[in-house]
Amino acid sequence: LPNYREFYEKRQFVAARDAVTTEVNFLGARVPFGADLIFEAQDYAGFNVHVELCEDLWVPSPPSTWAALAGATVLANLSASSATIGKADYRRLLCASQSAKCLAAYVMSAAGAGESTTDLAWDGHGLIYENQTLLAESQRFAHEEQLIFADVDLERLIADRTRMTSFNDCAGEHIERLRRMRRIPFVFEAPSGEHELEREVERFPFVPADNDRLTERCEEACRIQIQGLAQRLEATGIDKLVVGVSGGLDSTQSLLTAVRVCDQLGFPRTHVLGFSLPGFATTTRTRGQASRLMSSLGVTAEEIDIRPSAERRLAEIGHPAAGGVPVYDVTFENVQAGERSALLFRLANQRGGLVVGTSDLSELALGWTTYGVGDHMSHYNPNASIPKTLIRHLLRWTIRADEFDSATRGVLEEILETEISPELVPGEDAAGQPAQRTEARIGPFDLQDFHLYFISRFGFRPSKVAFLALHAWGDTRRGRWPDDVSAHLRHEYDLPAIRGWLELFLRRFFGGSQFKRSAMPNGPKVGSGGSLSPRGDWRAPSDAGAESWLAELATGVPI
């Protein structure tokens, strides 16, 4: 109870700890009384409410902390908080922090118009936070009554608590205190029928729509990549970096990281050994982009044609393509991928270098990488926990940051406009774009990255992921887009499309790719969305199946 400055509450009240009873008469009924109450909804699993009052939140150990440890997911605060300069920011800070520490929703409603203004003013400040994210906020100093509301994802909060072992350890440390919490059942009378979500579901969960946050995210991601790779060089005593440069998105980001590492460590950029390794399907467009990018960055650039060695390998195993028959199967593709990686490792041996990986998080999730001596393997992979959608924005941020010269920025612009392709099956269109298109096989990366985030980060059931995806991607006019996503890249997907690509994601993610992730090389974790490292965020059996996930999708989102 505050009893200082303008507040003298101990004239009228005593603290709940001094109560001599746990029930009181109220409106003709005996009702629970005290600070250790959690109201538990009987008709909504996980909806458990605790209420504290004003200054409770200001103290080092708020009652809501104990309630959260005991299972409360929604923490409410009725507050007679007055309006002073800077007070609103302080409330936001407290509510955001408490919701984050408690992995809960925090709802505050402060006194407003109609209160006495003898010595104080009141702003009617209302806030709803969910695990540090502001979902809704009232207009301060409004003359009319207000009602704010938001969608709170209780499953997401509970999933976070399940994974945050320190949260449960803290509960165990204070188990005697928590056993005093009383659970009071209630029925929540929610509106009937279906309702659109009021909360925004970001299309790109790895990429903030807010430009300032996106800039900060990109800068920090690059710094983490640089720090991880630089540390590996210093630890091994190696001063050269070998990068296979295809002229596509991923190898470009890896090459830029290698250049930045050399700049930071004081090595000449010629210590970055860039190799263009054209094969049967390399287009003139990507070949030119790789050459011009290496030239503009000032790295050591070489080109080695892998077709002769790939043809010998195909002939050795009796593959029809060795005789000119157009059989472009997985063997034909992987022979090329294997030749490239084997060559890079031997070049690294010869030149005293370290092979820098290029595969990104999205490809690792979908198993879209050639296992072993293929693009799956490297000495260190700075892209390992960066999804394809973020790779795109990192390159756009690099262009805006004006870090490199105009020639480099021009090549980066071209690379961003190039179709994503492994370039392993021959063919290109009139514009020089590769005929083999990755997203036609494994789905659009903007949508598959969305699925990856909510399944790997929270373990949501597929039907819920589909529901969220439809809300995020069902209409291009709904929600915010990052400013640097041009109009022709602003896609939308209906439910059948979402369901189809989600089914493919589940089959590939759970049904046959874990053995690749179980043997993936080292690389830094970049985002809170997690990584798929078997040594860190994602430890899973290699032979687990996708059946239970597919069954839930079939039941929850029938065709």
XYZ file of C-alpha atoms in Angstrom:
559
model
C 0.000 0.000 0.000
C 1.538 3.335 -1.022
C 1.721 5.783 1.853
C 4.026 8.473 0.521
C 3.872 11.640 -1.591
C 0.255 12.104 -2.717
C -0.986 8.655 -1.622
C -2.038 7.878 1.950
C -3.873 4.600 1.466
C -3.119 3.224 4.901
C -5.681 5.686 6.287
C -8.442 3.593 4.692
C -6.961 0.174 3.961
C -4.783 -2.599 5.316
C -2.700 -5.065 3.333
C -4.199 -8.419 2.405
C -1.491 -10.175 4.407
C -3.127 -8.812 7.580
C -6.530 -10.352 6.805
C -7.789 -12.827 9.394
C -10.195 -14.623 7.040
C -10.112 -16.052 3.538
C -13.796 -15.323 2.835
C -16.038 -12.263 3.288
C -19.736 -11.491 2.915
C -20.367 -9.585 -0.291
C -23.745 -8.893 -1.913
C -25.355 -11.585 0.168
C -22.817 -14.313 -0.584
C -19.633 -15.699 0.915
C -16.865 -14.941 -1.559
C -13.117 -15.710 -1.563
C -10.931 -12.948 -0.197
C -7.165 -12.309 -0.249
C -4.170 -11.821 -2.506
C -3.525 -15.483 -3.268
C -6.466 -16.079 -5.600
C -6.350 -17.438 -9.129
C -9.644 -17.464 -11.026
C -9.687 -20.513 -13.282
C -12.032 -20.603 -16.284
C -13.914 -23.871 -16.495
C -14.711 -23.545 -20.189
C -11.377 -22.216 -21.561
C -8.277 -24.310 -20.883
C -5.344 -22.248 -19.675
C -7.391 -19.101 -18.948
C -6.346 -18.410 -15.355
C -6.684 -14.859 -14.023
C -4.974 -13.106 -11.133
C -5.756 -9.558 -9.995
C -3.428 -7.161 -8.224
C -3.842 -3.489 -7.364
C -1.805 -0.519 -8.590
C 1.330 -0.331 -6.450
C 1.566 -4.112 -6.317
C 3.317 -3.909 -9.693
C 5.799 -1.249 -8.551
C 7.438 -3.378 -5.850
C 10.400 -5.775 -6.251
C 8.232 -8.882 -5.816
C 4.727 -8.268 -7.217
C 1.928 -10.650 -6.159
C 1.375 -11.412 -9.841
C 4.833 -12.998 -9.999
C 3.754 -15.671 -7.530
C 0.431 -16.075 -9.301
C 2.168 -16.628 -12.634
C 4.463 -19.236 -11.102
C 1.341 -20.929 -9.734
C -0.310 -21.035 -13.172
C -1.998 -17.667 -13.811
C -1.745 -16.695 -17.469
C -3.630 -13.374 -17.414
C -2.489 -10.826 -14.828
C -4.834 -7.888 -14.251
C -4.210 -4.604 -12.459
C -6.853 -2.089 -11.336
C -4.833 1.048 -10.723
C -5.436 4.508 -9.273
C -2.233 5.659 -10.936
C -2.107 9.413 -11.421
C -0.767 11.187 -14.487
C 2.625 12.848 -14.217
C 5.321 13.520 -16.787
C 6.977 10.271 -17.827
C 4.509 8.115 -15.879
C 2.958 6.539 -18.994
C 6.332 5.324 -20.237
C 7.083 3.899 -16.798
C 3.766 2.009 -16.784
C 4.520 0.597 -20.226
C 7.962 -0.483 -19.051
C 6.588 -2.188 -15.937
C 3.758 -3.960 -17.745
C 6.005 -5.081 -20.602
C 8.651 -6.336 -18.198
C 6.205 -8.169 -15.944
C 4.477 -9.834 -18.888
C 7.872 -10.924 -20.221
C 9.262 -12.228 -16.931
C 6.029 -14.016 -16.083
C 5.387 -15.263 -19.641
C 1.869 -13.942 -19.276
C -0.615 -11.384 -20.496
C -0.672 -8.225 -18.364
C -3.764 -6.020 -18.395
C -3.798 -2.628 -16.648
C -6.622 -0.129 -16.303
C -5.795 3.190 -14.619
C -8.210 5.753 -13.181
C -9.488 8.327 -15.636
C -12.045 11.066 -16.195
C -14.459 11.540 -13.301
C -11.908 11.171 -10.519
C -11.339 14.132 -8.234
C -8.589 16.480 -9.413
C -7.942 18.264 -6.137
C -4.203 17.697 -6.397
C -3.861 15.130 -9.186
C -4.837 14.447 -12.789
C -5.864 11.073 -14.227
C -5.296 9.810 -17.749
C -7.331 6.578 -17.916
C -4.365 4.696 -19.294
C -5.248 1.136 -20.381
C -2.692 -1.419 -21.557
C -2.711 -5.029 -22.712
C 0.641 -6.793 -23.093
C 1.445 -10.365 -24.025
C 4.958 -11.529 -23.217
C 6.400 -8.042 -23.729
C 4.374 -7.331 -26.888
C 1.896 -4.447 -26.678
C -1.446 -5.668 -28.046
C -3.694 -2.715 -27.198
C -3.490 0.708 -25.562
C -6.170 3.236 -24.704
C -6.183 6.913 -25.609
C -4.897 8.844 -22.618
C -6.917 11.769 -21.214
C -10.007 10.782 -23.202
C -13.267 12.481 -22.196
C -15.459 9.587 -23.314
C -15.605 6.080 -21.950
C -13.275 3.599 -23.623
C -13.047 -0.136 -24.018
C -9.871 -1.754 -25.307
C -9.596 -5.433 -26.123
C -7.143 -7.821 -27.745
C -6.681 -11.466 -28.649
C -4.406 -13.228 -26.166
C -2.799 -16.460 -27.330
C -2.864 -18.609 -24.199
C -1.364 -21.618 -26.002
C 1.626 -19.515 -26.994
C 2.195 -18.439 -23.389
C 1.891 -21.987 -22.097
C 4.272 -23.230 -24.814
C 6.830 -20.626 -23.756
C 6.531 -21.695 -20.125
C 6.962 -25.329 -21.088
C 10.216 -24.568 -22.877
C 11.552 -22.038 -20.366
C 12.942 -24.476 -17.804
C 14.159 -21.628 -15.582
C 10.527 -20.535 -15.129
C 9.626 -23.925 -13.685
C 12.821 -24.038 -11.622
C 11.822 -20.732 -10.055
C 8.414 -22.175 -9.189
C 10.093 -25.136 -7.543
C 12.304 -22.822 -5.506
C 9.216 -21.194 -3.971
C 6.896 -24.188 -3.845
C 5.685 -23.559 -0.284
C 4.644 -20.024 -1.154
C 2.831 -21.221 -4.256
C 0.901 -23.921 -2.412
C -0.975 -21.159 -0.610
C -2.487 -19.951 -3.884
C -6.199 -20.806 -4.144
C -7.913 -21.607 -7.434
C -11.433 -20.243 -7.831
C -13.499 -21.699 -10.716
C -15.524 -19.384 -12.948
C -17.292 -19.511 -16.302
C -16.164 -17.079 -18.998
C -19.127 -15.976 -21.106
C -17.461 -15.418 -24.458
C -19.410 -14.295 -27.549
C -20.676 -17.240 -29.572
C -19.883 -17.976 -33.204
C -16.743 -17.355 -35.248
C -14.832 -14.092 -34.974
C -11.986 -12.561 -36.911
C -8.769 -12.066 -34.988
C -8.317 -8.522 -33.724
C -4.581 -8.919 -33.159
C -2.121 -8.530 -35.988
C -0.294 -11.668 -37.027
C 2.886 -10.627 -38.786
C 3.389 -12.177 -42.199
C 7.104 -12.419 -41.610
C 7.629 -13.568 -38.011
C 11.405 -13.425 -38.534
C 11.213 -9.956 -40.105
C 9.621 -6.983 -38.270
C 7.275 -4.825 -40.328
C 8.418 -1.718 -38.446
C 11.302 -0.158 -40.376
C 13.311 0.945 -37.355
C 13.077 -2.493 -35.747
C 13.890 -4.150 -39.074
C 17.025 -2.036 -39.422
C 18.080 -2.947 -35.887
C 17.351 -6.633 -36.541
C 19.399 -6.694 -39.740
C 22.342 -4.892 -38.179
C 22.359 -7.221 -35.185
C 22.043 -10.343 -37.356
C 25.071 -9.284 -39.378
C 27.075 -8.570 -36.234
C 26.264 -12.009 -34.844
C 27.315 -13.660 -38.116
C 30.570 -11.695 -38.110
C 31.329 -12.438 -34.471
C 30.735 -16.177 -34.858
C 32.875 -16.572 -37.986
C 35.626 -14.276 -36.684
C 35.842 -16.269 -33.460
C 36.194 -19.507 -35.432
C 39.071 -18.029 -37.435
C 40.859 -16.774 -34.322
C 40.359 -20.086 -32.510
C 41.758 -22.125 -35.410
C 44.504 -19.719 -36.451
C 43.169 -19.739 -40.016
C 43.206 -16.477 -41.952
C 41.543 -17.416 -45.241
C 37.910 -18.085 -46.081
C 36.708 -20.260 -48.975
C 33.247 -19.445 -50.354
C 31.403 -21.065 -53.241
C 29.676 -18.135 -54.982
C 26.669 -19.042 -57.110
C 25.222 -15.594 -57.734
C 22.191 -16.413 -55.562
C 20.910 -15.090 -52.241
C 22.544 -17.402 -49.710
C 26.068 -17.509 -51.085
C 25.933 -13.737 -51.472
C 25.156 -13.267 -47.782
C 27.936 -15.699 -46.834
C 30.388 -13.853 -49.093
C 29.443 -10.494 -47.571
C 29.925 -11.963 -44.089
C 33.373 -13.257 -45.040
C 34.354 -9.841 -46.386
C 33.132 -8.109 -43.237
C 35.085 -10.554 -41.075
C 38.296 -9.807 -42.976
C 37.662 -6.082 -42.619
C 37.125 -6.468 -38.874
C 40.184 -8.655 -38.296
C 42.438 -6.503 -40.457
C 42.977 -9.126 -43.183
C 43.062 -8.021 -46.819
C 39.914 -8.903 -48.720
C 42.028 -11.094 -50.978
C 42.021 -13.568 -48.066
C 38.441 -14.322 -49.090
C 38.776 -16.964 -51.789
C 35.632 -16.893 -53.884
C 35.005 -19.722 -56.334
C 32.414 -19.727 -59.090
C 31.699 -23.374 -59.955
C 29.426 -23.455 -63.005
C 27.730 -26.733 -63.881
C 25.260 -28.107 -66.403
C 22.461 -25.709 -65.381
C 24.316 -22.539 -64.405
C 22.665 -19.624 -66.181
C 24.493 -16.754 -67.823
C 22.659 -14.451 -65.419
C 23.867 -15.998 -62.153
C 27.328 -16.704 -63.565
C 27.703 -13.035 -64.430
C 26.328 -11.938 -61.067
C 28.829 -14.112 -59.195
C 31.754 -12.790 -61.232
C 30.791 -9.128 -60.913
C 30.053 -9.431 -57.180
C 33.462 -10.923 -56.409
C 35.173 -8.318 -58.577
C 33.385 -5.383 -56.948
C 34.182 -6.657 -53.439
C 37.875 -7.089 -54.226
C 38.131 -10.729 -53.148
C 40.280 -13.392 -54.784
C 38.039 -14.765 -57.530
C 38.423 -17.955 -59.544
C 36.123 -19.975 -61.772
C 36.346 -23.759 -62.065
C 34.003 -25.568 -64.434
C 32.700 -28.689 -62.640
C 31.147 -30.246 -65.745
C 34.154 -32.382 -66.753
C 34.509 -33.933 -63.290
C 30.718 -34.353 -62.962
C 30.602 -36.094 -66.360
C 33.355 -38.484 -65.249
C 31.446 -39.246 -62.063
C 28.225 -39.897 -63.986
C 30.100 -42.170 -66.385
C 31.695 -44.091 -63.509
C 28.297 -44.967 -62.092
C 26.739 -45.651 -65.489
C 24.268 -42.776 -65.462
C 22.497 -42.138 -68.814
C 23.283 -38.407 -68.680
C 26.961 -39.238 -69.206
C 26.016 -40.335 -72.732
C 23.928 -37.256 -73.427
C 20.546 -38.740 -72.463
C 18.509 -36.000 -70.686
C 17.820 -37.911 -67.467
C 17.777 -35.206 -64.819
C 17.034 -37.186 -61.684
C 18.193 -36.688 -58.097
C 21.453 -38.516 -58.856
C 22.199 -36.115 -61.708
C 21.534 -33.189 -59.387
C 23.486 -34.470 -56.398
C 26.544 -35.407 -58.419
C 26.926 -31.711 -59.205
C 26.277 -30.584 -55.636
C 28.768 -33.167 -54.374
C 31.447 -32.159 -56.873
C 31.150 -28.525 -55.826
C 31.458 -29.193 -52.100
C 34.254 -31.760 -52.466
C 36.183 -29.281 -54.572
C 35.718 -26.467 -52.023
C 37.038 -28.638 -49.190
C 40.098 -29.673 -51.199
C 40.726 -26.060 -52.210
C 40.522 -25.106 -48.530
C 43.102 -27.800 -47.732
C 45.370 -26.541 -50.478
C 45.055 -22.816 -49.697
C 44.933 -23.064 -45.905
C 41.371 -21.850 -45.700
C 38.063 -22.559 -43.971
C 34.967 -23.436 -46.021
C 32.123 -21.028 -45.273
C 28.669 -22.618 -45.546
C 25.736 -21.101 -47.384
C 22.623 -23.182 -46.548
C 19.997 -21.199 -44.642
C 17.485 -22.138 -41.941
C 14.598 -22.552 -44.394
C 16.497 -25.037 -46.539
C 17.635 -26.993 -43.481
C 14.023 -27.157 -42.244
C 12.766 -28.515 -45.548
C 15.706 -30.823 -46.165
C 16.486 -28.904 -49.368
C 20.221 -29.555 -49.149
C 22.508 -32.326 -50.396
C 23.669 -34.398 -47.452
C 27.291 -34.940 -46.462
C 29.730 -33.749 -49.099
C 27.159 -31.421 -50.587
C 25.891 -27.948 -49.773
C 24.797 -29.442 -46.413
C 28.399 -29.428 -45.137
C 31.024 -26.764 -44.396
C 33.590 -25.874 -41.758
C 31.332 -23.139 -40.371
C 27.944 -21.860 -41.566
C 27.007 -18.290 -40.592
C 23.609 -18.681 -42.340
C 22.540 -21.740 -40.347
C 19.814 -20.016 -38.310
C 18.795 -17.298 -40.777
C 15.611 -18.036 -42.769
C 15.309 -17.188 -46.439
C 12.921 -14.301 -45.794
C 15.485 -12.633 -43.527
C 18.315 -13.274 -46.012
C 16.391 -11.167 -48.522
C 16.012 -8.315 -46.067
C 19.660 -8.507 -45.012
C 20.656 -7.878 -48.624
C 18.161 -5.031 -48.954
C 19.498 -3.542 -45.710
C 23.058 -3.827 -47.061
C 22.019 -1.861 -50.137
C 20.394 0.862 -48.003
C 23.290 1.010 -45.543
C 25.615 2.229 -48.297
C 28.382 0.033 -46.863
C 29.727 -1.036 -50.250
C 30.264 0.779 -53.543
C 27.662 1.376 -56.231
C 28.864 -1.571 -58.331
C 28.285 -3.978 -55.425
C 24.886 -2.480 -54.659
C 23.896 -2.840 -58.304
C 24.751 -6.550 -58.333
C 22.859 -7.061 -55.075
C 19.767 -5.512 -56.665
C 20.017 -7.988 -59.551
C 20.485 -10.937 -57.198
C 17.342 -9.977 -55.285
C 15.389 -10.104 -58.541
C 16.740 -13.537 -59.523
C 14.581 -16.652 -59.145
C 15.664 -18.935 -56.300
C 17.061 -22.093 -57.857
C 19.669 -24.783 -57.137
C 20.516 -24.593 -60.875
C 21.034 -28.331 -61.225
C 18.607 -29.057 -64.085
C 19.456 -27.363 -67.422
C 17.239 -24.655 -68.831
C 16.698 -20.915 -68.631
C 14.056 -18.547 -69.947
C 14.447 -15.581 -72.275
C 15.333 -13.286 -69.366
C 18.129 -15.583 -68.254
C 16.164 -16.805 -65.240
C 16.706 -20.464 -64.282
C 13.944 -22.823 -65.387
C 14.316 -24.935 -62.238
C 12.551 -22.961 -59.503
C 12.895 -23.964 -55.877
C 9.625 -22.475 -54.638
C 7.633 -24.448 -57.206
C 8.955 -27.631 -55.575
C 9.012 -26.900 -51.849
C 6.659 -23.948 -51.535
C 6.947 -20.176 -51.255
C 9.526 -19.317 -48.614
C 7.466 -16.478 -47.168
C 4.744 -18.993 -46.271
C 7.046 -21.893 -45.327
C 9.052 -19.625 -43.007
C 5.774 -18.695 -41.321
C 4.995 -22.393 -40.776
C 8.537 -23.032 -39.538
C 8.371 -20.289 -36.914
C 5.129 -21.364 -35.281
C 5.862 -25.103 -35.385
C 9.504 -25.062 -34.270
C 9.169 -22.146 -31.846
C 5.866 -23.032 -30.154
C 4.943 -26.520 -31.335
C 1.485 -25.334 -32.403
C -0.856 -27.914 -33.897
C -1.036 -27.649 -37.705
C -4.674 -26.514 -37.783
C -3.810 -23.516 -35.623
C -0.811 -22.695 -37.802
C -3.095 -22.794 -40.851
C -5.590 -20.499 -39.088
C -2.848 -17.991 -38.252
C -1.407 -18.232 -41.761
C -4.779 -17.465 -43.332
C -5.139 -14.414 -41.105
C -1.630 -13.220 -41.975
C -1.559 -14.114 -45.681
C -5.198 -14.320 -46.762
C -5.486 -10.689 -47.845
C -2.653 -8.397 -48.979
C -4.603 -5.385 -47.718
C -4.674 -6.593 -44.113
C -1.804 -5.828 -41.785
C 1.501 -4.093 -42.334
C 4.192 -4.925 -44.871
C 7.877 -4.037 -44.535
C 8.396 -0.985 -46.737
C 11.074 -2.666 -48.820
C 8.738 -5.423 -50.036
C 7.654 -4.151 -53.448
C 4.094 -4.520 -54.728
C 4.822 -7.451 -57.070
C 6.193 -9.451 -54.106
C 3.153 -8.894 -51.889
C 1.463 -12.274 -52.245
C -1.680 -13.701 -50.702
C -2.735 -17.323 -50.193
C -6.156 -18.880 -49.716
C -6.825 -21.735 -47.292
C -6.409 -24.591 -49.850
C -2.997 -23.221 -50.857
C -1.940 -22.791 -47.226
C -3.109 -26.274 -46.362
C -1.292 -27.806 -49.309
C 2.035 -26.139 -48.602
C 1.706 -26.814 -44.867
C 1.157 -30.504 -45.556
C 4.305 -30.563 -47.670
C 6.185 -28.735 -44.915
C 5.115 -31.300 -42.319
C 6.129 -34.205 -44.532
C 9.552 -32.753 -45.228
C 10.234 -31.307 -41.764
C 9.172 -34.288 -39.677
C 9.229 -37.091 -42.197
C 12.768 -37.369 -43.480
C 15.091 -34.414 -42.949
C 16.146 -34.650 -39.316
C 19.160 -36.865 -40.086
C 20.607 -33.931 -42.041
C 20.049 -31.537 -39.161
C 21.537 -34.038 -36.706
C 24.869 -33.692 -38.522
C 24.827 -30.024 -39.478
C 27.991 -27.940 -39.044
C 28.494 -25.250 -36.420
C 26.890 -21.842 -36.887
C 25.644 -19.029 -34.643
C 22.073 -18.773 -33.419
C 20.889 -15.410 -34.691
C 17.230 -14.878 -33.773
C 14.876 -15.654 -30.906
C 12.861 -17.660 -33.420
C 15.424 -20.348 -32.761
C 17.727 -22.571 -34.741
C 17.665 -26.202 -35.816
C 21.013 -27.107 -34.315
C 20.999 -30.604 -32.765
C 23.253 -29.167 -30.054
C 20.847 -26.362 -29.190
C 17.207 -25.539 -29.894
C 16.148 -28.585 -31.895
C 17.018 -32.011 -30.576
C 14.861 -34.621 -32.274
C 15.105 -38.266 -33.341
C 16.172 -38.771 -36.934
C 13.551 -41.447 -37.593
C 10.474 -39.743 -36.166
C 7.502 -39.604 -38.516
C 5.037 -36.932 -39.582
C 1.909 -39.070 -39.187
C 0.467 -37.468 -36.031
C 1.018 -33.951 -37.427
C -0.602 -34.850 -40.732
C -3.542 -36.484 -38.949
C -4.201 -33.316 -36.930
C -4.053 -31.221 -40.110
C -6.498 -33.561 -41.845
C -8.908 -33.352 -38.919
C -8.562 -29.647 -38.210
C -8.451 -28.423 -41.826
C -10.314 -30.988 -43.929
C -10.019 -30.785 -47.698
